[in-house]
PDB file of C-alpha atoms and ligand atoms in Angstrom:
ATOM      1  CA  UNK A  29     -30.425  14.687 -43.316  1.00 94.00           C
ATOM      2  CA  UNK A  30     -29.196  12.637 -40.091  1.00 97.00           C
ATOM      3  CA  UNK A  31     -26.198   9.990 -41.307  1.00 97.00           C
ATOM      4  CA  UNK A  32     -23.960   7.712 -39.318  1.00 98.00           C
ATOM      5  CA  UNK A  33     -20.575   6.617 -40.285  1.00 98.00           C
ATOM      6  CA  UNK A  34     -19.900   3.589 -38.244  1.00 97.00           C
ATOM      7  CA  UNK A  35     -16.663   1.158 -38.442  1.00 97.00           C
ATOM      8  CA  UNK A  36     -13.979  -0.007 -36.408  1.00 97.00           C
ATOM      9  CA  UNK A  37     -11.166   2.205 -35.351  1.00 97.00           C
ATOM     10  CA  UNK A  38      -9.252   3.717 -38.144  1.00 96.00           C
ATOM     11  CA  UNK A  39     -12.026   2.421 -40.589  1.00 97.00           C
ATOM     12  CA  UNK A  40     -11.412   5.660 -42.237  1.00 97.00           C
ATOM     13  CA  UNK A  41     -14.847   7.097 -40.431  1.00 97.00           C
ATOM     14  CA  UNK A  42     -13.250  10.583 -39.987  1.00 96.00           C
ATOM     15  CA  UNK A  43     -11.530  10.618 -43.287  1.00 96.00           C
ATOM     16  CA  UNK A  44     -15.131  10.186 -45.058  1.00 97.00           C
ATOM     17  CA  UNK A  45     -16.899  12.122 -43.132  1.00 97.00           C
ATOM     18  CA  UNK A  46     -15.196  15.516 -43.686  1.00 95.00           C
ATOM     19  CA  UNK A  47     -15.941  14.918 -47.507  1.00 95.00           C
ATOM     20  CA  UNK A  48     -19.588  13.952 -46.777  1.00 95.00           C
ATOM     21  CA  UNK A  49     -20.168  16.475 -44.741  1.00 95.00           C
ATOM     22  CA  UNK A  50     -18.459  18.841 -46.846  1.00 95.00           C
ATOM     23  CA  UNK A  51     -20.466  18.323 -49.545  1.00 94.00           C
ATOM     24  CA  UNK A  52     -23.838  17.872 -48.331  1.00 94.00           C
ATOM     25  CA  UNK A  53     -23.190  20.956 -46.353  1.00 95.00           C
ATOM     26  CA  UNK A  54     -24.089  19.476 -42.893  1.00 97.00           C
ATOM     27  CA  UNK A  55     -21.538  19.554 -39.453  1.00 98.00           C
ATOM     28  CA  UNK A  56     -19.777  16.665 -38.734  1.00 97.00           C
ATOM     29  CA  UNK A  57     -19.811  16.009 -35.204  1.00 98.00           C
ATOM     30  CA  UNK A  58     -17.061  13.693 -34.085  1.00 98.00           C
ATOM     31  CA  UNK A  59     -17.551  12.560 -30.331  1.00 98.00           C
ATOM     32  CA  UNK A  60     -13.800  11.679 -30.202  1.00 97.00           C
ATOM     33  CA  UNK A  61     -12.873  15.218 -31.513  1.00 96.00           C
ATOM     34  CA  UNK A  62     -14.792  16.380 -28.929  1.00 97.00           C
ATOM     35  CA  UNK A  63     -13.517  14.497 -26.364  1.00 97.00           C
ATOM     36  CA  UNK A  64      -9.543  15.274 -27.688  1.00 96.00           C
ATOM     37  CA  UNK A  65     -10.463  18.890 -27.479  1.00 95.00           C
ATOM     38  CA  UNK A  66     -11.821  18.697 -23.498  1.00 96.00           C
ATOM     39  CA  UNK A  67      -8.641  16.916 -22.338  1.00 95.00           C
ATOM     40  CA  UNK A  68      -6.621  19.659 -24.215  1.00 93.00           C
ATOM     41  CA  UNK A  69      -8.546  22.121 -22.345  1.00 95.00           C
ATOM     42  CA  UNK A  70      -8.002  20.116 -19.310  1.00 96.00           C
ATOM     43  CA  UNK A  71     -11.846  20.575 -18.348  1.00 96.00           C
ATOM     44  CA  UNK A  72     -13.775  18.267 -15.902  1.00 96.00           C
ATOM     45  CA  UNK A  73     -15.390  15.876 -18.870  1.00 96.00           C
ATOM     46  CA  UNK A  74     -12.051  16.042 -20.213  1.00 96.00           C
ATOM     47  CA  UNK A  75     -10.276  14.548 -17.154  1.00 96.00           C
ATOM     48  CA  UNK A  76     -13.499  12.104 -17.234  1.00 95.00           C
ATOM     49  CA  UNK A  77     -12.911  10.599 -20.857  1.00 97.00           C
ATOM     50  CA  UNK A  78      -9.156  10.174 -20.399  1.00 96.00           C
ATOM     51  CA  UNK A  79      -9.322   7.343 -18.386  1.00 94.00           C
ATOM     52  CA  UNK A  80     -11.260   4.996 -20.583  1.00 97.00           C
ATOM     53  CA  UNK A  81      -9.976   6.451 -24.239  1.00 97.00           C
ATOM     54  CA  UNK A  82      -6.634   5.176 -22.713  1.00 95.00           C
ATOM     55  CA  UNK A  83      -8.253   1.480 -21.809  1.00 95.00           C
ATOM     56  CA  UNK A  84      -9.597   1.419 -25.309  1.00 96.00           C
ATOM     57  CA  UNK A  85     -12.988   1.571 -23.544  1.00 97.00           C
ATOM     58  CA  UNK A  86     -16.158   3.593 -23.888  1.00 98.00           C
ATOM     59  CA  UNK A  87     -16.868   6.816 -22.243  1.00 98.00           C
ATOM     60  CA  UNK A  88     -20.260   6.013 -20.435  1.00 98.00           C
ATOM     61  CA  UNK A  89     -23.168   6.316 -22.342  1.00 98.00           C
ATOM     62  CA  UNK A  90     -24.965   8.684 -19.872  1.00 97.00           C
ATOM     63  CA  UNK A  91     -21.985  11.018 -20.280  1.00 97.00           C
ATOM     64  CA  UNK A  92     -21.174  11.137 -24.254  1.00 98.00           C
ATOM     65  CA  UNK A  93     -25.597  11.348 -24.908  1.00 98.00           C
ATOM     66  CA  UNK A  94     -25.561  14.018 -22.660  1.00 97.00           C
ATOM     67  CA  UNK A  95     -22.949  15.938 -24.612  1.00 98.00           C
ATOM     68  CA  UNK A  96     -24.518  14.990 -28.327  1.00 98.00           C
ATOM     69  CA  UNK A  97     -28.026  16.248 -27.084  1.00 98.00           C
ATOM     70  CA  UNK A  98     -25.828  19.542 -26.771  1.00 97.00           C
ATOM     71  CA  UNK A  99     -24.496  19.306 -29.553  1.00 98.00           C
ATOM     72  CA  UNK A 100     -27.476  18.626 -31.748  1.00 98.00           C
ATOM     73  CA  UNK A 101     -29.570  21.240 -30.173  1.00 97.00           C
ATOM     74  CA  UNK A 102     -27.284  24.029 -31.894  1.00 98.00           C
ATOM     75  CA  UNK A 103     -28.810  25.660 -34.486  1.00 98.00           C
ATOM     76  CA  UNK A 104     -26.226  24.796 -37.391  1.00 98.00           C
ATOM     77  CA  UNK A 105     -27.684  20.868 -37.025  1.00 98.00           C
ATOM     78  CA  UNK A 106     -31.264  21.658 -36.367  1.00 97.00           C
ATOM     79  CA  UNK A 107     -31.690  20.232 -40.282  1.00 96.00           C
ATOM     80  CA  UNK A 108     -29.172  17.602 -40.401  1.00 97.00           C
ATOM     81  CA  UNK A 109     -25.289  16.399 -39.194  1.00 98.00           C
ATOM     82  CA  UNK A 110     -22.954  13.659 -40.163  1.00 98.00           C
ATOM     83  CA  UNK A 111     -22.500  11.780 -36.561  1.00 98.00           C
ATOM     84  CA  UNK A 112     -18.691  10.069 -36.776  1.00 98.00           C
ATOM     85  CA  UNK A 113     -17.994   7.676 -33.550  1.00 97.00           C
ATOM     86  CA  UNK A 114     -21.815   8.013 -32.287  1.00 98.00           C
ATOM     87  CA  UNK A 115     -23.567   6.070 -31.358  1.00 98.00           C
ATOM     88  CA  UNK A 116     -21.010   2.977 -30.286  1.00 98.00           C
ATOM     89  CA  UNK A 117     -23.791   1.191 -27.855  1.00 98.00           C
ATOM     90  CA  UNK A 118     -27.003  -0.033 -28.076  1.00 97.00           C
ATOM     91  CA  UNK A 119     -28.134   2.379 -25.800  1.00 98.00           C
ATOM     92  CA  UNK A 120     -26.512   5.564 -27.613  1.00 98.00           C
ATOM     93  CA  UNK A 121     -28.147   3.982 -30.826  1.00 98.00           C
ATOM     94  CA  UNK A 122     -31.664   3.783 -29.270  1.00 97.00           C
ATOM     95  CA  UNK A 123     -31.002   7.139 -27.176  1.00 98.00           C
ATOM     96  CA  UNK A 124     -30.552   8.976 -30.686  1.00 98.00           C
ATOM     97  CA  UNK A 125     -33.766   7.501 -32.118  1.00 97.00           C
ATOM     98  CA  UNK A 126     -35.686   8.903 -29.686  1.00 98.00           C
ATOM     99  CA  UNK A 127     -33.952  11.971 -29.657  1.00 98.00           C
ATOM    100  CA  UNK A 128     -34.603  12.456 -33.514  1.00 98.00           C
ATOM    101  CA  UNK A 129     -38.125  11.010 -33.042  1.00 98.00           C
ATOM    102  CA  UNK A 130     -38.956  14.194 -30.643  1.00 97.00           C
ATOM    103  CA  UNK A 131     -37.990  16.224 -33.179  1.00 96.00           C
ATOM    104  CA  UNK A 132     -39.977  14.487 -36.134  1.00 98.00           C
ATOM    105  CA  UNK A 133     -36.887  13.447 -37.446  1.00 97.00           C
ATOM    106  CA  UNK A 134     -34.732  10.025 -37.706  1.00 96.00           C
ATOM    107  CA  UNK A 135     -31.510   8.806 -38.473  1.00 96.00           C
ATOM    108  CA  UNK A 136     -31.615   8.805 -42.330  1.00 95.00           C
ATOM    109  CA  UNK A 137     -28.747   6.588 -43.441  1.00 95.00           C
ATOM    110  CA  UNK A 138     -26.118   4.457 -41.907  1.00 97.00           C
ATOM    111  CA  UNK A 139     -22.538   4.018 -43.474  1.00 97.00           C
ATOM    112  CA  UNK A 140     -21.094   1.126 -42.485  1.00 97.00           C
ATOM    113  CA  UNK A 141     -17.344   0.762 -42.931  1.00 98.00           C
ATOM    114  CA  UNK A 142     -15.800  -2.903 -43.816  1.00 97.00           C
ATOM    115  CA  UNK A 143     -12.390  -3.224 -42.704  1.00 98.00           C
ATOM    116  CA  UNK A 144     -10.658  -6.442 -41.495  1.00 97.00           C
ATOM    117  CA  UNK A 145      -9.044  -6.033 -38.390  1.00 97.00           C
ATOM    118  CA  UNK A 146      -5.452  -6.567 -39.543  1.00 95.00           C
ATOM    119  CA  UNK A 147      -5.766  -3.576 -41.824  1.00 96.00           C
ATOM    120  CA  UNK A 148      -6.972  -1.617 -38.753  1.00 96.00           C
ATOM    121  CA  UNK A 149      -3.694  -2.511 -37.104  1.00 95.00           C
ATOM    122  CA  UNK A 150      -1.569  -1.872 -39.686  1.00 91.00           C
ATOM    123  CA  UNK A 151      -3.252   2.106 -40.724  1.00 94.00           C
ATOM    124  CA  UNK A 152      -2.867   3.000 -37.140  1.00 94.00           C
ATOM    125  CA  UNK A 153       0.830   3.324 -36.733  1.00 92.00           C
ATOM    126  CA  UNK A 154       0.725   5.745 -39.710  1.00 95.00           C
ATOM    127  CA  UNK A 155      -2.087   7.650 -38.303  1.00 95.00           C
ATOM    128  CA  UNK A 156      -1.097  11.678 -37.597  1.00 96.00           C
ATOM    129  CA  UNK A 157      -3.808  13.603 -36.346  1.00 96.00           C
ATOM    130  CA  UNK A 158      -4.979  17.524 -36.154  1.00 96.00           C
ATOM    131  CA  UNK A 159      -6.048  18.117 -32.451  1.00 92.00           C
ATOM    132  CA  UNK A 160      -6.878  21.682 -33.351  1.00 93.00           C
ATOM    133  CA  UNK A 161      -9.505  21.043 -36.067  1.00 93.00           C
ATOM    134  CA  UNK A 162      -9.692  17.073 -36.109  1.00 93.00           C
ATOM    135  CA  UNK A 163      -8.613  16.423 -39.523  1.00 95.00           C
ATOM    136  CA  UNK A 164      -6.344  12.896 -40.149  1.00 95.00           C
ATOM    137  CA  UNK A 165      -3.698  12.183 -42.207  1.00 96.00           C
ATOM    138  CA  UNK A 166      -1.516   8.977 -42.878  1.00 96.00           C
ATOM    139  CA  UNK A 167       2.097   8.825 -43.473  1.00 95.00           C
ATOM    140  CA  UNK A 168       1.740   6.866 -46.644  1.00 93.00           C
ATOM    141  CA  UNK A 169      -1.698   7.243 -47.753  1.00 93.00           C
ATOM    142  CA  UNK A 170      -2.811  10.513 -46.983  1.00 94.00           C
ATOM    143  CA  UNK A 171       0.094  12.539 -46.104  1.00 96.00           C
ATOM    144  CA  UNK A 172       0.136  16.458 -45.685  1.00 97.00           C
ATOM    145  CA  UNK A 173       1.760  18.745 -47.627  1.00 98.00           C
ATOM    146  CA  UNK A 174       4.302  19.853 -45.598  1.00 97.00           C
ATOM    147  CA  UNK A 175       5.626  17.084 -43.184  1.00 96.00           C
ATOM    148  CA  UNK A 176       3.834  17.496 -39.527  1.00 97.00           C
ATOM    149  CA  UNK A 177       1.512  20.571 -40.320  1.00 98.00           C
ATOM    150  CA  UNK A 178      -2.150  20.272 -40.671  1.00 98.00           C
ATOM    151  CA  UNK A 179      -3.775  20.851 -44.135  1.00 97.00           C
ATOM    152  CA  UNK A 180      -6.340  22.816 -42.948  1.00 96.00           C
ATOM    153  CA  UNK A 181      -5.455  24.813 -40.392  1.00 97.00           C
ATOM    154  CA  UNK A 182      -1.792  24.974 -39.907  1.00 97.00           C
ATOM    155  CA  UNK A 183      -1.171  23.647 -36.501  1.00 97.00           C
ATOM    156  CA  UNK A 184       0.993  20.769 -35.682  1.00 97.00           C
ATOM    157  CA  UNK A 185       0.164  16.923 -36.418  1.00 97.00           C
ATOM    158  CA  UNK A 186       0.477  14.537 -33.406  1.00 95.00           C
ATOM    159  CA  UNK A 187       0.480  10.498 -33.322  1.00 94.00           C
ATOM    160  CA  UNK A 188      -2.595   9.720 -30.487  1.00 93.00           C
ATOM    161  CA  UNK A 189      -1.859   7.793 -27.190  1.00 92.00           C
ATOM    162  CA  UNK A 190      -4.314   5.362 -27.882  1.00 94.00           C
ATOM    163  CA  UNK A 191      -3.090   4.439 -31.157  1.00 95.00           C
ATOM    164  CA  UNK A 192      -0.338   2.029 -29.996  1.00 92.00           C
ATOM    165  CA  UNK A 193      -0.722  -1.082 -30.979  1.00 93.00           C
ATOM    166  CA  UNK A 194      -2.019  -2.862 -27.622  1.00 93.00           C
ATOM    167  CA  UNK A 195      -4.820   0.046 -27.335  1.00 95.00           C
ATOM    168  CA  UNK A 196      -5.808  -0.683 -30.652  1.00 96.00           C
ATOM    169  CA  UNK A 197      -6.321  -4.218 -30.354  1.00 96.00           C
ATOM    170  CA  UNK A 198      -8.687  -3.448 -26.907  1.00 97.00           C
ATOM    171  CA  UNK A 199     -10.486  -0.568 -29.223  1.00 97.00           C
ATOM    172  CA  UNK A 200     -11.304  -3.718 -31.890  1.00 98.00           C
ATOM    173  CA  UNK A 201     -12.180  -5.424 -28.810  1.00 97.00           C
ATOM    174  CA  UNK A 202     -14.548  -3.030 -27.680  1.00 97.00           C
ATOM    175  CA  UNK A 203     -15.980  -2.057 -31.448  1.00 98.00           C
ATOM    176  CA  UNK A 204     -16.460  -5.973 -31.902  1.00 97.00           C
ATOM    177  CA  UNK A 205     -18.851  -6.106 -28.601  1.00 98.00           C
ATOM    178  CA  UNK A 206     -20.189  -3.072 -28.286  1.00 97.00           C
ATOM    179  CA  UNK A 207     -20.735  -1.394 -31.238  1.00 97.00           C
ATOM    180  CA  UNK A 208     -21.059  -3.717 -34.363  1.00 96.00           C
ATOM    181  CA  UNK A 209     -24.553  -4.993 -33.140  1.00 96.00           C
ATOM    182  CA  UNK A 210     -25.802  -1.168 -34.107  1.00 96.00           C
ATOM    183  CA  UNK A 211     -25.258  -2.045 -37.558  1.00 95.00           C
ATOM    184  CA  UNK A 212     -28.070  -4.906 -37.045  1.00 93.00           C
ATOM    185  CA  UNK A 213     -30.050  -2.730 -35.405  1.00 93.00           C
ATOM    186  CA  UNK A 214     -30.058   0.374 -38.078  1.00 95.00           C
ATOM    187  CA  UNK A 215     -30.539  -2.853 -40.516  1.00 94.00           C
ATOM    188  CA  UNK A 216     -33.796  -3.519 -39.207  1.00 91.00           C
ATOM    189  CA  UNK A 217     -34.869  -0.052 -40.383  1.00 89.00           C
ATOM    190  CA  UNK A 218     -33.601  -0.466 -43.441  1.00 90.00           C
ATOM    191  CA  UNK A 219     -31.814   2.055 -43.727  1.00 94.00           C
ATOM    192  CA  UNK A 220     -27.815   0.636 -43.819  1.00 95.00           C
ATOM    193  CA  UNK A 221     -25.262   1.182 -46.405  1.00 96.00           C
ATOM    194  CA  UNK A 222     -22.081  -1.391 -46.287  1.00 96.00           C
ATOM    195  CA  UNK A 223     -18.740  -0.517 -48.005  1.00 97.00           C
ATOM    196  CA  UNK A 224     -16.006  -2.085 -48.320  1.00 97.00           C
ATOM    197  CA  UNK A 225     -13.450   0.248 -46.754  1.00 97.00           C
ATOM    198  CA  UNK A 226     -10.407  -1.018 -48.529  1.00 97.00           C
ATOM    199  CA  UNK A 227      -9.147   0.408 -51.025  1.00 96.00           C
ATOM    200  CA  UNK A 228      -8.491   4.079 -52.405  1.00 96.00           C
ATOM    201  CA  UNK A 229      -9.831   6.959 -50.603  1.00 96.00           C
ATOM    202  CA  UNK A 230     -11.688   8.318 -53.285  1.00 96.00           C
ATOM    203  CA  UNK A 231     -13.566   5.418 -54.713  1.00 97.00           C
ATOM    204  CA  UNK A 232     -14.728   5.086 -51.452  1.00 98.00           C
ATOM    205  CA  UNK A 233     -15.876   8.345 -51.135  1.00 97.00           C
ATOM    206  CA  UNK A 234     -17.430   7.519 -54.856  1.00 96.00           C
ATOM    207  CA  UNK A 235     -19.373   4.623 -53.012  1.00 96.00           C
ATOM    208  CA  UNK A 236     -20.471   6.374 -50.010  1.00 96.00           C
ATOM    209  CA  UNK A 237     -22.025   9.359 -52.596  1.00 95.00           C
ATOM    210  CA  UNK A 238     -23.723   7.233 -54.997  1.00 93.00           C
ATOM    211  CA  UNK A 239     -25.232   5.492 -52.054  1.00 91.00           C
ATOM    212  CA  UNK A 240     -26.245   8.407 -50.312  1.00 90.00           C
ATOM    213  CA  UNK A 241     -27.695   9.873 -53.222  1.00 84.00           C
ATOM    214  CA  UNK A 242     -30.138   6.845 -53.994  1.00 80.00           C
ATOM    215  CA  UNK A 243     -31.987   7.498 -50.707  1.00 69.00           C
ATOM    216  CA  UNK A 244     -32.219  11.642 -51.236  1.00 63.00           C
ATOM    217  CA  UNK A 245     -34.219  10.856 -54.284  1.00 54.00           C
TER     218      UNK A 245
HETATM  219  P1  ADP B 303     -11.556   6.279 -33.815  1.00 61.87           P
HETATM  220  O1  ADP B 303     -11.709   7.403 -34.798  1.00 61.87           O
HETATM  221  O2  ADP B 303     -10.191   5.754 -33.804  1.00 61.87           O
HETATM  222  O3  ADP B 303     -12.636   5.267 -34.002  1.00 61.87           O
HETATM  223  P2  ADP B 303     -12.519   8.182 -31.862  1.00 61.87           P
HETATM  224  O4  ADP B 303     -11.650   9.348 -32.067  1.00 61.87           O
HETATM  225  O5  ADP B 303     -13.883   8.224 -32.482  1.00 61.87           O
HETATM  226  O6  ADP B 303     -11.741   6.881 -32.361  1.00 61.87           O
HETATM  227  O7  ADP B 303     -12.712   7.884 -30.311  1.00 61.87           O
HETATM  228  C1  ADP B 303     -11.608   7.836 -29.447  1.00 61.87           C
HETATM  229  C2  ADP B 303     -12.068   7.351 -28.082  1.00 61.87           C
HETATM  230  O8  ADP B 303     -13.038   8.271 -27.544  1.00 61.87           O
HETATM  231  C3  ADP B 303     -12.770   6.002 -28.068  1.00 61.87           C
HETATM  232  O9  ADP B 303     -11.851   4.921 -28.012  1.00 61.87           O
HETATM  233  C4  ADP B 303     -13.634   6.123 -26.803  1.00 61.87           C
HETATM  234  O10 ADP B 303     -12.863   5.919 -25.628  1.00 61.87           O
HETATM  235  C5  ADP B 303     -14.050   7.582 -26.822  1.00 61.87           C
HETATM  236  N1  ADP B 303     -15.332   7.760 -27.540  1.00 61.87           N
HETATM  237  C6  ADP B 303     -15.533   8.428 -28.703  1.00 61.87           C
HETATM  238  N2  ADP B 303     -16.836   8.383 -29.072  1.00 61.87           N
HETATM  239  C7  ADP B 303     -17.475   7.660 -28.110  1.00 61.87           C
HETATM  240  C8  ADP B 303     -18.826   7.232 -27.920  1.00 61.87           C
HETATM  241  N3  ADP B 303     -19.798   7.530 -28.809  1.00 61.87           N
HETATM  242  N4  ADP B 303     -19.106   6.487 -26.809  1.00 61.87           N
HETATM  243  C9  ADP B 303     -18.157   6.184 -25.917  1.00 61.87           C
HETATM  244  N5  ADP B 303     -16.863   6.540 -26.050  1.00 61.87           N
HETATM  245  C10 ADP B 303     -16.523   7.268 -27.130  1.00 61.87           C
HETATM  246  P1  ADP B 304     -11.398   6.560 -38.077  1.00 61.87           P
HETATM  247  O1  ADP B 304     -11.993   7.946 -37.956  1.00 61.87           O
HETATM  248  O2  ADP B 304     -12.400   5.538 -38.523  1.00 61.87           O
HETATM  249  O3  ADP B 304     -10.681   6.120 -36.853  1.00 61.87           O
HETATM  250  P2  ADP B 304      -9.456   7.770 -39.927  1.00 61.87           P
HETATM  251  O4  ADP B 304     -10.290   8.475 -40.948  1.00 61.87           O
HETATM  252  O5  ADP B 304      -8.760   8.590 -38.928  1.00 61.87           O
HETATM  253  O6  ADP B 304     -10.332   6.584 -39.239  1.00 61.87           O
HETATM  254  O7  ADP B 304      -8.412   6.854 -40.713  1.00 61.87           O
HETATM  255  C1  ADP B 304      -7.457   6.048 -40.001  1.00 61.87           C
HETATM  256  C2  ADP B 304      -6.091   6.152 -40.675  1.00 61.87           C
HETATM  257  O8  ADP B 304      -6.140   5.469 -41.948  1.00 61.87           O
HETATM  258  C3  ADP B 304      -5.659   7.592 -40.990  1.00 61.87           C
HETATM  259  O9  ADP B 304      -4.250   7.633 -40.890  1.00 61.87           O
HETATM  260  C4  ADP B 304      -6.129   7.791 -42.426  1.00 61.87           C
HETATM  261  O10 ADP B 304      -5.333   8.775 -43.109  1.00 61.87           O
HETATM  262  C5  ADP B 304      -5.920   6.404 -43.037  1.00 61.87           C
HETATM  263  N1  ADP B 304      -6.901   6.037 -44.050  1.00 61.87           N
HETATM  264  C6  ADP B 304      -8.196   6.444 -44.173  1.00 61.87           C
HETATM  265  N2  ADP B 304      -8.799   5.862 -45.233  1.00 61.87           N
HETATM  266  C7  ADP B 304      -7.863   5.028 -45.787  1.00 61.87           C
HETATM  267  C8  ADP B 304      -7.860   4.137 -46.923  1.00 61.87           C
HETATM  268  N3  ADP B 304      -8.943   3.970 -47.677  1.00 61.87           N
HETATM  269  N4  ADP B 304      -6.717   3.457 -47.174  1.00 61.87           N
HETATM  270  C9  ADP B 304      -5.618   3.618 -46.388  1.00 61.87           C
HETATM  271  N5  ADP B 304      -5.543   4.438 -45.322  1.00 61.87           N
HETATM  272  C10 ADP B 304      -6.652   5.144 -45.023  1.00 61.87           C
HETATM  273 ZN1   ZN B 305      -6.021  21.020 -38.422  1.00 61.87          ZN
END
């Protein structure tokens, strides 16, 4: 099973994807995460991204499809994967289709994240994040056990660059052109799921299962 989690920055995409994926026993593949771990390793895409994660902008399409084919040609997804911050464009959205298609498969559902911009704003200053395995936390809502440490794997929590307040008004910007006309696009097909992505982490996570569940049957 293909799914996308789509939103706005710090819609809680990455939050609700690690428990999706988690439980339907698919990788999540996070383009960001991906992108965060090439500019640790100071590699050539790495030095590529920067520029444009710091504007808020997107990476070029040519450059981010190139590394999800990649990605998606690994074994562990040759049945499914949870896709968190891909596609953003048009073109990634209509790139994947025919990806899938060549592989007599297709993008099976589409979770689409609700949350007002304001809230965005607000989340992101208490936003810590794992650059060793991904995983998020929040100050308030979701903090860690132990002040600074990741969960998961023990390494230290760091606030992102682009999660400043002027970034994150460009990276609505951006999600507001480029991006939120995918959701019409998947709607077409039929195939979208909105939630409202206020509220408790859990009965969100509560939504997002029941409606996954209703197209696996
Ligand atoms: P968030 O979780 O806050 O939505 P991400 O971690 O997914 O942000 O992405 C961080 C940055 O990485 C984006 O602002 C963008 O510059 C770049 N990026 C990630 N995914 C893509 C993509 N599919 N296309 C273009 N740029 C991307
Ligand atoms: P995204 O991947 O869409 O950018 P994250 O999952 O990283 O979003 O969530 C953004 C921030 O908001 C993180 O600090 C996260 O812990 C927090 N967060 C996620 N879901 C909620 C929620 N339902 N209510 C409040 N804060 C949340
Ligand atoms: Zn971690």
């Amino acid at each position: 099973m293909f799914i996308v989690i789509l939103g706005p920055p710090g819609a809680g995409k990455g939050t609700q994807a690690a428990r999706i994926a988690r439980s339907l026993r698919i990788p999540q593949v996070a383009t960001g995460d991906m992108f965060r771990k090439h500019l640790g390793e100071g590699t050539e895409l790495g030095w590529l991204a920067r520029s444009f994660m710091d504007a808020g902008a997107l990476v070029p399409d040519e450059v981010v499809c190139e590394m999800v084919q990649d990605r998606l040609q690994e074994p562990d997804c040759a049945e499914g994967a949870l896709l968190d911050g891909f596609p953003r464009s048009l073109a990634q959205s209509e790139f994947l289709d025919r990806m899938l298609a060549e592989r007599g498969q297709r993008v099976d559902r589409v979770v689409s994240l609700v949350v007002p911009d304001e809230e965005v704003v607000s989340r992101m200053g208490g936003r810590r994040t794992c650059l060793s395995c991904g995983a998020t936390y929040h100050v308030r809502f979701s903090p860690p056990k132990v002040e600074g440490v990741c969960d998961r794997c023990g390494q230290p929590l760091v606030q992102r660059p682009d999660d400043r307040e002027d970034t994150v008004r460009a990276r609505l910007a951006t999600y507001h052109r480029q991006t939120s006309p995918i959701v019409e696009h998947y709607r077409q097909g039929g195939v979208v799921l909105d939630v409202d992505g206020v509220g408790s982490i859990d009965a969100i996570s509560e939504a997002i299962a029941r409606g996954i569940e209703a197209v696996r049957r």
